[in-house]
């Protein structure tokens, strides 16, 4: 097998991976970036809303208020040292991106324009703040392309369309790189690296209805699990209430803001029952749960009674065309309905993975070892949606994840540079460690009759949606655990019909399915274990947040164990924000 | 087979909207295209994601007539198969 050597291997070329790679390449490190799709096709490109920073260009603002909002938004599960670090760094990073060429929208006075987003306040819970910087509706695209160009310039080495299979871990727990697969040739490649950074994004594909690109299969998280590293807080998955039913694409809150409302099969405006005041504008989790309950109780619409309807015809064609043009295209294209004449079928859609690979604010992957609950795995880093640092805690605020990826991408880059100074040589590699990773590939060479990848993935996504979606109880989740376990067993019986090597995308999808199944189990088991409602995890049978018992992070291990570790409530320099009820 | 797989992988993009439209087109319509149209489709796949979205959602019409033709076909295919 071919081998290559680098100082750092970055797996994933979204905003997180590219920001880290840039820091390293500019710091004279020899960096490889591996991505399963062409780098600028990473999911970061989909982020339209923008990125938060307390620049105070529109209304008064400062990083400490941003920090307060983020801690509160996280429902007090976020780590306050990491949150302080992120909010303090934000303004600098926006300015840096601007200098690098990201065309942020401007105010008439020439300063960067900032829009108000949900969850933003002035003065620790006071008036609405305006904290989100955007490059029109293509912020993610602009950031990704700018970082890519800068990396090309800095001579980062790209392995485009290479699929990472598994990490290599030695007996002293050092990570020595990874085995990756060249998708075009089907040949494996061993990339030996003194440091490895996972930046593989989220796992939206766990759920049937989701907003994520199909590449978001959580590969890095599953690789960490197989290397003996736990995944943290996987029970926290953010759902958006109005995705196009059966498809997942987001219909923005703006539609309800303009006067659109939800109805069930009886034509009842059911949100009046769940939130008499805010009605359809109640917070995302409340609306999502209301939709799920309507459907569970048999008041869903359509032949399978599996969605509700979002009505906006009453707004009239002028208002719809003028204020919601994007929704017109979306509904016509993906739901085959014309919202001027008929309602849009909607269902809660999985949007963001708050959980992930546990890290500290330097991007180092940490886990309980001999001495503490947070010991660094030497040579291994993680940033972005695949990581859990944890700045989002139980619930992410809009505009905070683009910030997360650039802040911690840079921080990890800086820490790696220091690590490399003290770890100047590649550590010895043993064939048996490499064999372990290769055996994952060999497994897919078994031929014969068997189950299909597509069928199993579809069942997994439906199971996760039904048993671990927005409607969670002991009974439902316990059944979900059994169902996902049964699917995991059936995985052994899956066979590939195509055994060729060149561009065997079926094999890639099989590897992705393995990752999805192990993360499905992690998610449903962590959700069953947590007997409270906090942020995005809401249990009908434990409707309240229980700080006494549950203000702690969960850690799920590959063998099925769930352990816990404390939240880092002590910020770097300011006072702790103690838990308060999260009311808006 | 693997030529189509190669194109299939080029249809994996950073946005769900594109995955849905491009992969749906590949599954349902691509095989019935003539070679010239197939080449236009491949050329279209080289556009960056944001431009592709503009085209496929009908917000911008490509200047090049071959590209415009294949975009129209993708949009039609989406309507038939939704
Ligand atoms: C529709 C939508 C809109 C959003 N809007 C906003 C917004 O306005 N503001 C905001 O802050 N956030 C937003 N988000 C969230 C934000 O876009 C993401 O959280 C963020 O972009 C994740 O970046 P990342 O670098 O962690 O990963 P990604 O950009 O997802 O990149 C992951 C990378 O890993 C690679 N990869 C994965 N697995 C493998 C493997 N096995 N081998 C090799 N490579 C692999 C992929 O090829 C890719 O390059 C939005 C999300 C969605 C779904």
XYZ file of C-alpha atoms and ligand atoms in Angstrom:
719
model
C 0.000 0.000 0.000
C 1.169 3.483 -0.814
C 2.229 5.660 2.118
C 2.560 9.412 2.427
C 3.967 11.465 5.300
C 2.803 14.847 6.552
C 3.124 16.954 9.668
C -0.640 17.230 9.824
C -3.485 15.354 8.240
C -6.731 17.336 8.133
C -9.776 15.202 7.387
C -12.528 17.403 6.000
C -12.381 20.584 3.982
C -15.364 22.555 5.235
C -14.771 25.862 6.972
C -13.352 24.157 10.065
C -10.787 21.997 8.280
C -9.724 24.738 5.897
C -9.297 27.365 8.607
C -7.048 25.003 10.559
C -5.099 23.979 7.457
C -4.508 27.610 6.591
C -3.104 28.386 10.024
C -0.768 25.424 9.696
C 0.349 26.017 6.140
C 1.082 29.640 6.979
C 3.001 28.350 9.991
C 5.262 26.337 7.678
C 3.763 22.953 8.534
C 3.413 20.347 5.824
C -0.356 19.831 5.647
C -2.568 17.349 3.812
C -6.304 17.937 3.524
C -8.453 14.959 2.612
C -12.048 15.430 1.478
C -14.542 12.942 0.137
C -15.951 15.565 -2.204
C -14.260 18.457 -3.962
C -13.412 20.924 -1.130
C -15.762 23.729 -2.126
C -18.623 21.231 -2.235
C -18.466 20.848 1.543
C -21.591 21.518 3.523
C -20.337 24.876 4.815
C -21.388 26.177 1.406
C -25.040 25.809 2.459
C -24.861 28.331 5.321
C -26.777 31.362 4.188
C -27.749 33.229 7.331
C -24.399 34.457 8.554
C -21.880 34.509 11.354
C -22.118 36.154 14.775
C -19.699 38.688 16.196
C -20.374 41.558 18.603
C -19.049 44.283 16.283
C -21.719 46.730 17.511
C -22.090 48.199 14.022
C -25.881 48.524 14.196
C -26.798 48.619 17.885
C -24.580 48.591 21.000
C -23.026 45.200 21.629
C -20.077 43.449 23.253
C -18.628 39.948 23.468
C -19.801 39.487 27.053
C -23.456 39.884 26.007
C -22.827 37.453 23.164
C -21.346 35.067 25.699
C -24.394 35.382 27.950
C -26.751 34.636 25.050
C -24.715 31.621 24.018
C -24.614 30.170 27.544
C -28.344 30.731 27.951
C -29.074 29.397 24.461
C -27.081 26.264 25.304
C -29.498 25.741 28.207
C -26.458 25.861 30.495
C -24.833 22.784 29.002
C -22.226 24.809 27.097
C -18.686 25.001 28.500
C -18.208 28.574 29.600
C -14.439 28.740 29.055
C -14.852 27.749 25.409
C -17.804 30.093 24.976
C -15.856 33.029 26.379
C -12.940 32.207 24.116
C -15.184 32.031 21.044
C -17.136 35.227 21.700
C -13.981 37.189 22.461
C -12.294 36.023 19.274
C -15.311 36.633 17.032
C -14.779 40.240 15.960
C -11.143 39.675 15.123
C -12.006 36.676 12.972
C -14.698 38.504 11.027
C -12.273 41.304 10.259
C -9.651 38.770 9.261
C -12.078 37.054 6.877
C -13.002 40.402 5.445
C -9.357 41.190 4.751
C -8.967 37.794 3.139
C -11.725 38.709 0.707
C -15.100 37.653 2.123
C -17.496 40.296 0.747
C -19.566 41.034 3.850
C -22.657 43.146 3.176
C -22.250 46.757 4.270
C -24.099 49.570 5.931
C -24.359 52.955 4.203
C -21.498 54.164 6.442
C -19.252 51.445 5.037
C -19.176 49.258 8.135
C -20.170 45.584 8.030
C -23.949 45.162 8.088
C -25.384 43.050 10.927
C -28.803 41.469 11.105
C -30.790 40.464 14.174
C -31.251 36.720 14.763
C -33.224 34.775 17.371
C -31.612 34.481 20.802
C -29.528 37.682 20.522
C -29.840 40.314 23.237
C -28.203 43.470 24.498
C -27.216 43.859 28.097
C -27.694 40.250 29.277
C -31.240 39.524 28.177
C -32.433 43.043 27.281
C -33.401 44.409 23.867
C -32.811 42.541 20.625
C -29.206 42.703 19.407
C -28.055 42.650 15.755
C -25.005 40.434 15.704
C -25.013 38.406 12.504
C -22.635 39.377 9.707
C -23.552 38.088 6.283
C -22.202 38.138 2.765
C -25.687 38.535 1.210
C -27.291 35.076 1.362
C -24.068 33.241 0.586
C -21.922 33.647 3.672
C -20.849 30.009 3.898
C -20.009 29.944 0.213
C -17.913 33.108 0.472
C -16.025 31.851 3.532
C -15.377 28.428 2.030
C -14.145 29.743 -1.311
C -11.941 32.365 0.322
C -10.336 29.839 2.652
C -9.827 27.405 -0.202
C -8.041 29.997 -2.335
C -5.865 30.996 0.592
C -4.923 27.372 1.182
C -4.006 26.864 -2.456
C -1.824 29.911 -2.176
C -0.218 28.629 1.047
C 0.546 25.285 -0.678
C -1.708 23.054 1.371
C -1.718 19.614 -0.217
C -5.232 18.521 -1.212
C -6.406 14.948 -1.645
C -9.741 15.534 -3.360
C -12.253 12.698 -3.425
C -10.452 10.570 -0.867
C -12.560 8.871 1.777
C -11.121 8.479 5.281
C -11.732 5.006 6.656
C -10.117 4.817 10.069
C -7.590 6.411 12.385
C -4.408 4.654 13.393
C -3.864 4.579 17.153
C -0.727 3.151 18.754
C -0.276 1.421 22.100
C 0.445 4.664 23.891
C -2.776 6.178 22.550
C -1.016 8.432 20.045
C -2.880 8.955 16.777
C -0.552 8.397 13.838
C -2.707 9.326 10.864
C -5.352 7.458 8.918
C -6.069 5.012 6.164
C -7.947 6.717 3.355
C -9.414 5.447 0.119
C -8.887 7.013 -3.265
C -12.450 6.996 -4.562
C -11.395 7.213 -8.204
C -9.072 4.188 -8.139
C -10.469 2.284 -5.177
C -6.942 1.961 -3.749
C -6.210 2.563 -0.066
C -3.510 5.001 1.000
C -1.844 5.275 4.391
C -1.286 8.872 5.430
C 1.133 8.991 8.345
C 0.950 12.237 10.261
C 2.339 13.611 13.517
C -1.024 15.215 14.127
C -4.479 14.465 12.742
C -7.449 16.817 12.780
C -11.017 15.628 12.246
C -13.278 18.224 10.620
C -15.823 15.969 8.975
C -19.022 17.885 9.812
C -22.360 16.750 11.238
C -24.583 13.710 10.905
C -27.895 15.085 9.639
C -28.340 11.965 7.520
C -29.332 10.041 10.632
C -32.886 11.279 10.176
C -35.220 10.765 7.237
C -36.246 14.420 7.121
C -33.156 16.609 7.376
C -31.701 19.788 5.916
C -28.198 18.454 5.411
C -26.299 17.527 2.283
C -26.060 13.750 1.750
C -22.336 13.829 2.573
C -23.170 14.553 6.228
C -22.879 11.025 7.532
C -20.776 11.716 10.630
C -17.757 9.742 9.412
C -15.253 11.432 11.729
C -17.364 10.831 14.819
C -17.720 7.157 13.957
C -13.964 6.907 13.303
C -13.355 8.347 16.756
C -15.722 5.796 18.296
C -13.918 2.937 16.604
C -10.608 4.312 17.890
C -11.963 3.966 21.431
C -12.918 7.621 21.867
C -16.405 8.471 23.157
C -18.852 10.859 21.507
C -20.339 13.571 23.682
C -23.909 14.898 24.054
C -25.253 13.031 21.039
C -28.823 13.261 22.367
C -28.848 16.935 21.432
C -29.923 17.316 17.821
C -31.454 20.553 16.620
C -34.679 20.241 14.648
C -36.277 22.987 12.642
C -40.086 22.795 12.751
C -40.812 23.427 9.104
C -38.980 21.230 6.641
C -40.658 20.172 3.400
C -42.348 16.883 4.324
C -40.494 13.810 3.102
C -37.699 15.972 1.658
C -36.294 18.060 4.491
C -35.467 21.406 2.870
C -35.910 24.299 5.192
C -38.871 26.653 4.966
C -37.662 29.652 6.935
C -39.320 31.059 10.027
C -39.895 34.157 7.883
C -42.998 32.486 6.430
C -44.644 32.331 9.832
C -43.246 35.785 10.617
C -45.170 37.120 7.622
C -48.399 35.548 8.862
C -48.273 31.951 7.602
C -49.677 29.354 10.012
C -49.889 25.614 10.549
C -53.030 23.479 10.319
C -53.815 19.797 10.941
C -56.091 17.500 8.920
C -59.207 19.099 10.392
C -58.018 22.487 9.225
C -57.473 23.457 12.863
C -54.842 26.083 13.620
C -53.403 23.819 16.310
C -50.616 26.068 17.589
C -53.326 28.083 19.339
C -53.722 25.117 21.677
C -50.009 24.671 22.403
C -48.919 28.313 22.644
C -51.961 30.571 23.003
C -49.908 33.771 22.823
C -46.976 33.161 20.495
C -48.944 30.598 18.439
C -47.018 29.760 15.265
C -44.131 31.956 16.328
C -43.386 29.982 19.488
C -39.793 28.749 19.768
C -38.551 26.066 17.402
C -38.687 23.195 19.858
C -42.254 24.016 20.938
C -43.532 24.152 17.363
C -41.634 20.995 16.382
C -43.095 19.053 19.280
C -46.612 20.298 18.590
C -46.357 19.038 15.004
C -45.079 15.658 16.195
C -47.929 15.319 18.692
C -50.586 16.216 16.119
C -49.260 13.508 13.836
C -48.901 10.908 16.610
C -52.472 11.537 17.686
C -53.785 10.933 14.192
C -54.378 14.491 13.067
C -51.704 14.501 10.376
C -52.529 15.303 6.749
C -52.141 13.359 3.513
C -52.871 9.703 2.717
C -50.370 8.533 5.349
C -51.336 11.240 7.866
C -47.630 11.978 8.181
C -47.315 15.765 7.956
C -49.133 19.024 8.689
C -49.768 21.957 6.381
C -48.238 25.402 6.335
C -50.790 27.835 4.938
C -49.818 31.087 3.321
C -52.328 31.487 0.479
C -54.236 34.020 2.585
C -51.274 36.393 2.393
C -52.048 36.978 -1.274
C -49.741 36.622 -4.300
C -48.223 40.102 -3.946
C -46.954 39.600 -0.405
C -45.688 36.108 -1.176
C -43.871 37.172 -4.346
C -42.388 40.235 -2.755
C -41.390 39.008 0.670
C -40.959 35.260 0.252
C -39.683 34.659 -3.270
C -37.242 31.926 -2.205
C -40.088 29.934 -0.686
C -41.993 29.991 -3.938
C -39.147 28.286 -5.828
C -38.554 25.830 -3.026
C -42.166 24.737 -2.653
C -42.732 24.510 -6.391
C -39.566 22.531 -6.978
C -39.501 20.177 -4.005
C -43.083 19.881 -2.778
C -44.717 20.303 -6.174
C -47.183 22.783 -4.725
C -47.775 26.402 -5.574
C -47.899 28.216 -2.233
C -49.938 31.013 -3.793
C -52.783 28.542 -4.220
C -52.173 25.687 -1.796
C -50.484 24.981 1.542
C -47.009 23.426 1.880
C -46.733 19.981 3.554
C -44.216 20.270 6.396
C -42.553 18.142 9.076
C -39.776 18.878 11.643
C -36.412 18.555 9.933
C -33.080 17.588 11.539
C -30.689 20.474 11.160
C -27.628 20.565 13.412
C -25.581 18.063 15.464
C -24.715 19.677 18.793
C -22.911 16.556 20.006
C -19.663 15.151 18.697
C -16.071 14.324 19.496
C -15.171 15.802 22.893
C -12.504 18.508 22.701
C -11.108 21.348 24.767
C -10.828 24.913 23.516
C -7.498 24.166 21.830
C -9.215 21.627 19.616
C -7.479 18.706 21.341
C -9.619 15.585 21.572
C -10.106 14.747 25.239
C -11.492 11.730 27.047
C -11.444 10.115 30.487
C -8.172 8.243 30.884
C -6.141 7.517 34.004
C -5.924 10.918 35.609
C -8.938 13.010 34.648
C -12.146 13.130 32.627
C -10.495 15.320 30.035
C -7.112 13.998 29.059
C -5.841 14.869 25.606
C -5.297 12.095 23.066
C -1.839 12.995 21.784
C -1.823 13.953 18.126
C -5.588 14.084 17.688
C -7.698 17.200 17.192
C -11.284 17.870 16.104
C -13.139 21.048 15.126
C -16.462 22.134 13.698
C -19.744 20.303 13.669
C -18.076 16.914 14.235
C -16.598 18.202 17.492
C -18.202 19.065 20.818
C -16.072 21.716 22.453
C -18.850 22.507 23.723
C -19.995 25.971 22.749
C -23.522 25.004 21.698
C -24.383 22.812 24.663
C -27.952 21.567 24.367
C -28.958 24.056 21.690
C -27.045 26.035 19.060
C -27.891 29.633 18.293
C -28.197 30.605 14.640
C -24.979 32.154 13.320
C -22.797 30.571 15.992
C -21.578 27.576 14.028
C -19.803 29.432 11.246
C -18.155 31.289 14.097
C -17.329 28.037 15.897
C -15.610 26.545 12.854
C -13.314 29.486 12.161
C -12.504 30.216 15.811
C -11.631 26.662 16.741
C -10.123 25.879 13.346
C -7.594 28.609 14.001
C -7.115 27.625 17.662
C -6.436 24.009 16.719
C -3.973 25.142 14.061
C -2.082 27.152 16.649
C -2.008 24.323 19.157
C -0.817 21.860 16.538
C 2.082 24.154 15.646
C 3.194 24.030 19.283
C 2.711 20.265 19.449
C 4.817 19.791 16.325
C 7.706 21.673 17.909
C 7.907 19.011 20.593
C 6.998 16.047 18.423
C 9.294 16.387 15.479
C 9.416 12.812 14.243
C 6.890 10.322 12.992
C 6.306 7.564 15.508
C 6.862 3.949 14.479
C 3.983 2.373 12.569
C 3.028 -1.287 12.928
C 1.324 -3.259 10.198
C -1.233 -4.710 12.583
C -2.674 -1.251 13.296
C -3.001 -0.603 9.603
C -4.517 -4.036 9.041
C -7.299 -3.202 11.438
C -8.355 -0.265 9.290
C -7.996 -2.269 6.107
C -10.188 -5.041 7.431
C -13.067 -2.598 7.316
C -12.601 -2.430 3.586
C -12.092 -6.142 3.159
C -15.420 -6.800 4.813
C -17.142 -5.262 1.795
C -15.515 -7.754 -0.540
C -17.803 -10.542 0.669
C -20.132 -11.276 -2.189
C -23.375 -13.163 -2.593
C -26.983 -12.433 -1.802
C -27.734 -10.083 1.021
C -29.444 -6.942 2.173
C -29.057 -3.639 0.391
C -27.400 -0.486 1.677
C -30.237 1.724 0.457
C -32.934 -0.282 2.200
C -31.076 -0.364 5.493
C -30.237 3.339 5.425
C -33.838 4.167 4.699
C -35.002 2.041 7.624
C -32.431 3.577 9.924
C -33.507 7.092 8.998
C -37.167 6.279 9.522
C -36.445 4.553 12.811
C -34.421 7.489 14.114
C -37.093 9.920 13.042
C -39.867 7.965 14.710
C -38.122 6.808 17.881
C -35.569 9.525 18.471
C -37.003 12.603 16.771
C -38.687 15.460 18.593
C -41.168 13.237 20.467
C -39.222 11.370 23.137
C -40.369 9.199 26.064
C -38.822 6.274 27.954
C -41.014 3.824 26.097
C -40.424 5.252 22.639
C -36.664 5.564 23.114
C -36.284 2.091 24.643
C -38.053 0.645 21.630
C -35.805 2.774 19.428
C -32.680 1.291 21.015
C -33.908 -2.231 20.229
C -34.794 -1.274 16.666
C -31.421 0.306 15.957
C -29.636 -2.680 17.519
C -31.583 -4.957 15.213
C -30.518 -2.828 12.252
C -26.912 -3.006 13.417
C -27.173 -6.815 13.342
C -28.615 -6.750 9.856
C -25.643 -4.701 8.726
C -23.604 -7.914 8.808
C -25.839 -9.347 6.114
C -25.438 -6.447 3.712
C -23.635 -7.343 0.497
C -22.481 -5.208 -2.390
C -23.376 -6.249 -5.890
C -20.652 -4.154 -7.450
C -17.215 -5.410 -6.465
C -15.258 -3.214 -8.849
C -12.724 -0.730 -7.561
C -12.846 2.289 -9.818
C -15.384 4.825 -8.548
C -17.252 2.215 -6.584
C -19.590 4.655 -4.906
C -21.714 1.790 -3.589
C -18.789 0.795 -1.410
C -18.431 4.349 -0.119
C -22.116 4.405 0.738
C -21.735 1.136 2.600
C -18.912 2.617 4.677
C -21.076 5.647 5.369
C -23.948 3.422 6.427
C -21.734 1.678 8.996
C -20.904 5.077 10.421
C -24.543 6.116 10.513
C -25.624 2.969 12.307
C -23.052 3.357 15.067
C -23.993 7.019 15.549
C -27.687 6.155 15.506
C -27.097 3.858 18.419
C -25.028 6.502 20.211
C -27.808 9.054 19.776
C -30.764 6.956 20.827
C -28.918 5.448 23.802
C -27.759 8.834 25.056
C -31.310 10.155 24.636
C -32.783 7.252 26.588
C -30.308 7.768 29.408
C -30.996 11.492 29.867
C -34.092 11.802 32.043
C -34.785 15.501 31.719
C -35.661 18.072 29.063
C -32.907 20.477 28.139
C -32.464 22.491 24.956
C -33.139 20.352 21.932
C -33.618 17.159 23.961
C -37.159 17.166 25.195
C -38.724 14.277 27.025
C -42.497 14.179 27.402
C -42.058 12.121 30.583
C -39.461 14.466 32.106
C -40.637 17.872 30.925
C -38.307 19.966 33.100
C -34.633 20.723 33.134
C -33.016 19.072 36.147
C -29.741 20.839 36.932
C -29.263 18.894 40.136
C -28.975 15.556 38.372
C -28.321 16.385 34.752
C -26.194 19.462 34.298
C -23.472 17.242 32.860
C -22.177 16.062 29.522
C -22.856 12.550 28.340
C -20.107 10.394 26.867
C -21.161 7.395 24.789
C -18.607 4.658 24.131
C -18.577 2.160 21.291
C -19.331 -0.694 23.727
C -22.646 0.949 24.614
C -21.644 2.521 27.916
C -22.877 6.031 28.737
C -20.770 7.970 31.237
C -20.896 11.604 32.309
C -18.524 14.469 32.954
C -19.151 17.893 34.476
C -19.923 21.019 32.486
C -17.071 23.536 32.591
C -18.918 26.341 34.297
C -15.859 28.461 34.978
C -15.110 30.962 32.204
C -11.570 32.155 31.456
C -11.766 35.606 32.998
C -15.332 36.661 33.840
C -17.825 35.348 36.380
C -19.827 32.190 35.812
C -23.342 32.565 34.427
C -25.319 30.391 36.826
C -28.262 28.431 35.427
C -31.570 30.276 35.179
C -34.831 29.211 33.521
C -34.453 29.662 29.773
C -37.375 31.897 28.884
C -37.461 34.288 25.958
C -21.270 1.574 -14.956
C -18.266 3.245 -13.354
C -18.449 6.187 -15.681
C -21.916 6.777 -14.321
C -20.641 6.267 -10.781
C -18.049 8.920 -11.396
C -20.775 11.338 -12.448
C -22.921 10.166 -9.544
C -20.186 11.281 -7.166
C -20.031 14.670 -8.875
C -23.715 15.017 -7.986
C -22.848 14.841 -4.275
C -22.823 18.478 -3.294
C -22.766 20.729 -0.272
C -26.513 21.389 -0.294
C -29.428 19.014 0.010
C -31.337 20.887 -2.698
C -28.612 20.118 -5.230
C -28.244 16.495 -4.151
C -31.936 15.982 -4.619
C -32.179 17.604 -8.046
C -28.950 16.282 -9.518
C -29.191 12.736 -8.208
C -32.866 12.566 -9.141
C -31.994 13.658 -12.663
C -29.206 11.120 -12.899
C -31.528 8.327 -11.765
C -34.534 9.182 -13.883
C -33.503 11.143 -16.938
C -29.774 11.050 -17.626
C -29.741 7.735 -19.503
C -32.241 9.056 -22.013
C -30.093 12.069 -22.971
C -28.066 12.172 -26.151
C -24.289 12.347 -25.807
C -24.230 16.067 -26.392
C -26.718 16.651 -23.575
C -24.804 14.288 -21.316
C -21.680 16.324 -21.955
C -23.556 19.524 -21.115
C -24.706 17.969 -17.868
C -21.131 17.111 -16.951
C -20.066 20.617 -17.772
C -22.842 21.981 -15.587
C -21.571 19.874 -12.693
C -18.330 21.835 -12.770
C -20.148 25.014 -11.687
C -19.820 25.916 -8.034
C -22.684 25.091 -5.716
C -24.130 28.557 -5.373
C -24.355 29.134 -9.089
C -25.873 25.693 -9.578
C -28.534 26.552 -7.029
C -29.292 29.826 -8.814
C -29.710 27.968 -12.095
C -31.682 25.034 -10.800
C -34.085 27.139 -8.774
C -34.732 29.253 -11.858
C -33.350 32.432 -10.331
C -30.744 32.893 -13.059
C -30.823 31.601 -16.614
C -27.450 30.397 -17.916
C -26.156 32.440 -20.840
C -24.831 29.430 -22.684
C -27.708 27.759 -24.534
C -26.509 24.168 -23.983
C -26.317 24.745 -20.259
C -29.692 26.468 -20.265
C -31.165 23.478 -22.079
C -29.879 20.933 -19.587
C -30.970 23.119 -16.651
C -34.454 23.223 -18.119
C -34.440 19.438 -18.391
C -33.400 19.049 -14.772
C -36.178 21.352 -13.631
C -38.724 19.469 -15.718
C -37.482 16.138 -14.428
C -37.870 17.385 -10.851
C -41.510 18.249 -11.455
C -42.346 14.888 -12.959
C -40.620 12.959 -10.200
C -41.604 14.868 -7.062
C -29.167 24.595 5.406
C -28.166 25.011 6.457
C -27.954 26.342 6.702
C -27.037 26.753 7.678
N -26.859 28.088 7.901
C -25.991 28.499 8.845
C -25.786 29.893 9.100
O -26.390 30.749 8.470
N -24.899 30.260 10.056
C -24.188 29.344 10.789
O -23.400 29.736 11.639
N -24.348 28.007 10.553
C -25.230 27.569 9.613
N -25.396 26.224 9.385
C -24.509 25.264 10.060
C -23.100 25.288 9.429
O -23.224 25.425 8.040
C -22.302 24.016 9.705
O -22.397 23.664 11.038
C -20.824 24.203 9.353
O -20.686 24.697 8.058
C -20.030 22.930 9.518
O -18.722 23.119 9.035
P -17.587 22.025 9.201
O -16.326 22.628 8.716
O -17.621 21.497 10.573
O -18.034 20.811 8.269
P -18.546 20.708 6.746
O -18.605 21.986 6.046
O -19.769 19.867 6.811
O -17.388 19.886 6.051
C -17.139 18.533 6.304
C -15.995 18.071 5.435
O -15.602 16.762 5.795
C -15.414 15.990 4.648
N -15.609 14.594 5.025
C -16.626 14.064 5.752
N -16.432 12.743 5.905
C -15.280 12.435 5.276
C -14.551 11.232 5.088
N -14.968 10.043 5.558
N -13.415 11.283 4.380
C -12.971 12.451 3.864
N -13.619 13.620 4.036
C -14.752 13.606 4.724
C -16.398 16.522 3.658
O -16.004 16.211 2.348
C -16.303 18.012 3.947
O -15.204 18.540 3.264
C -26.320 25.790 8.421
C -26.539 24.454 8.171
C -27.484 24.053 7.220
C -27.768 22.603 7.045
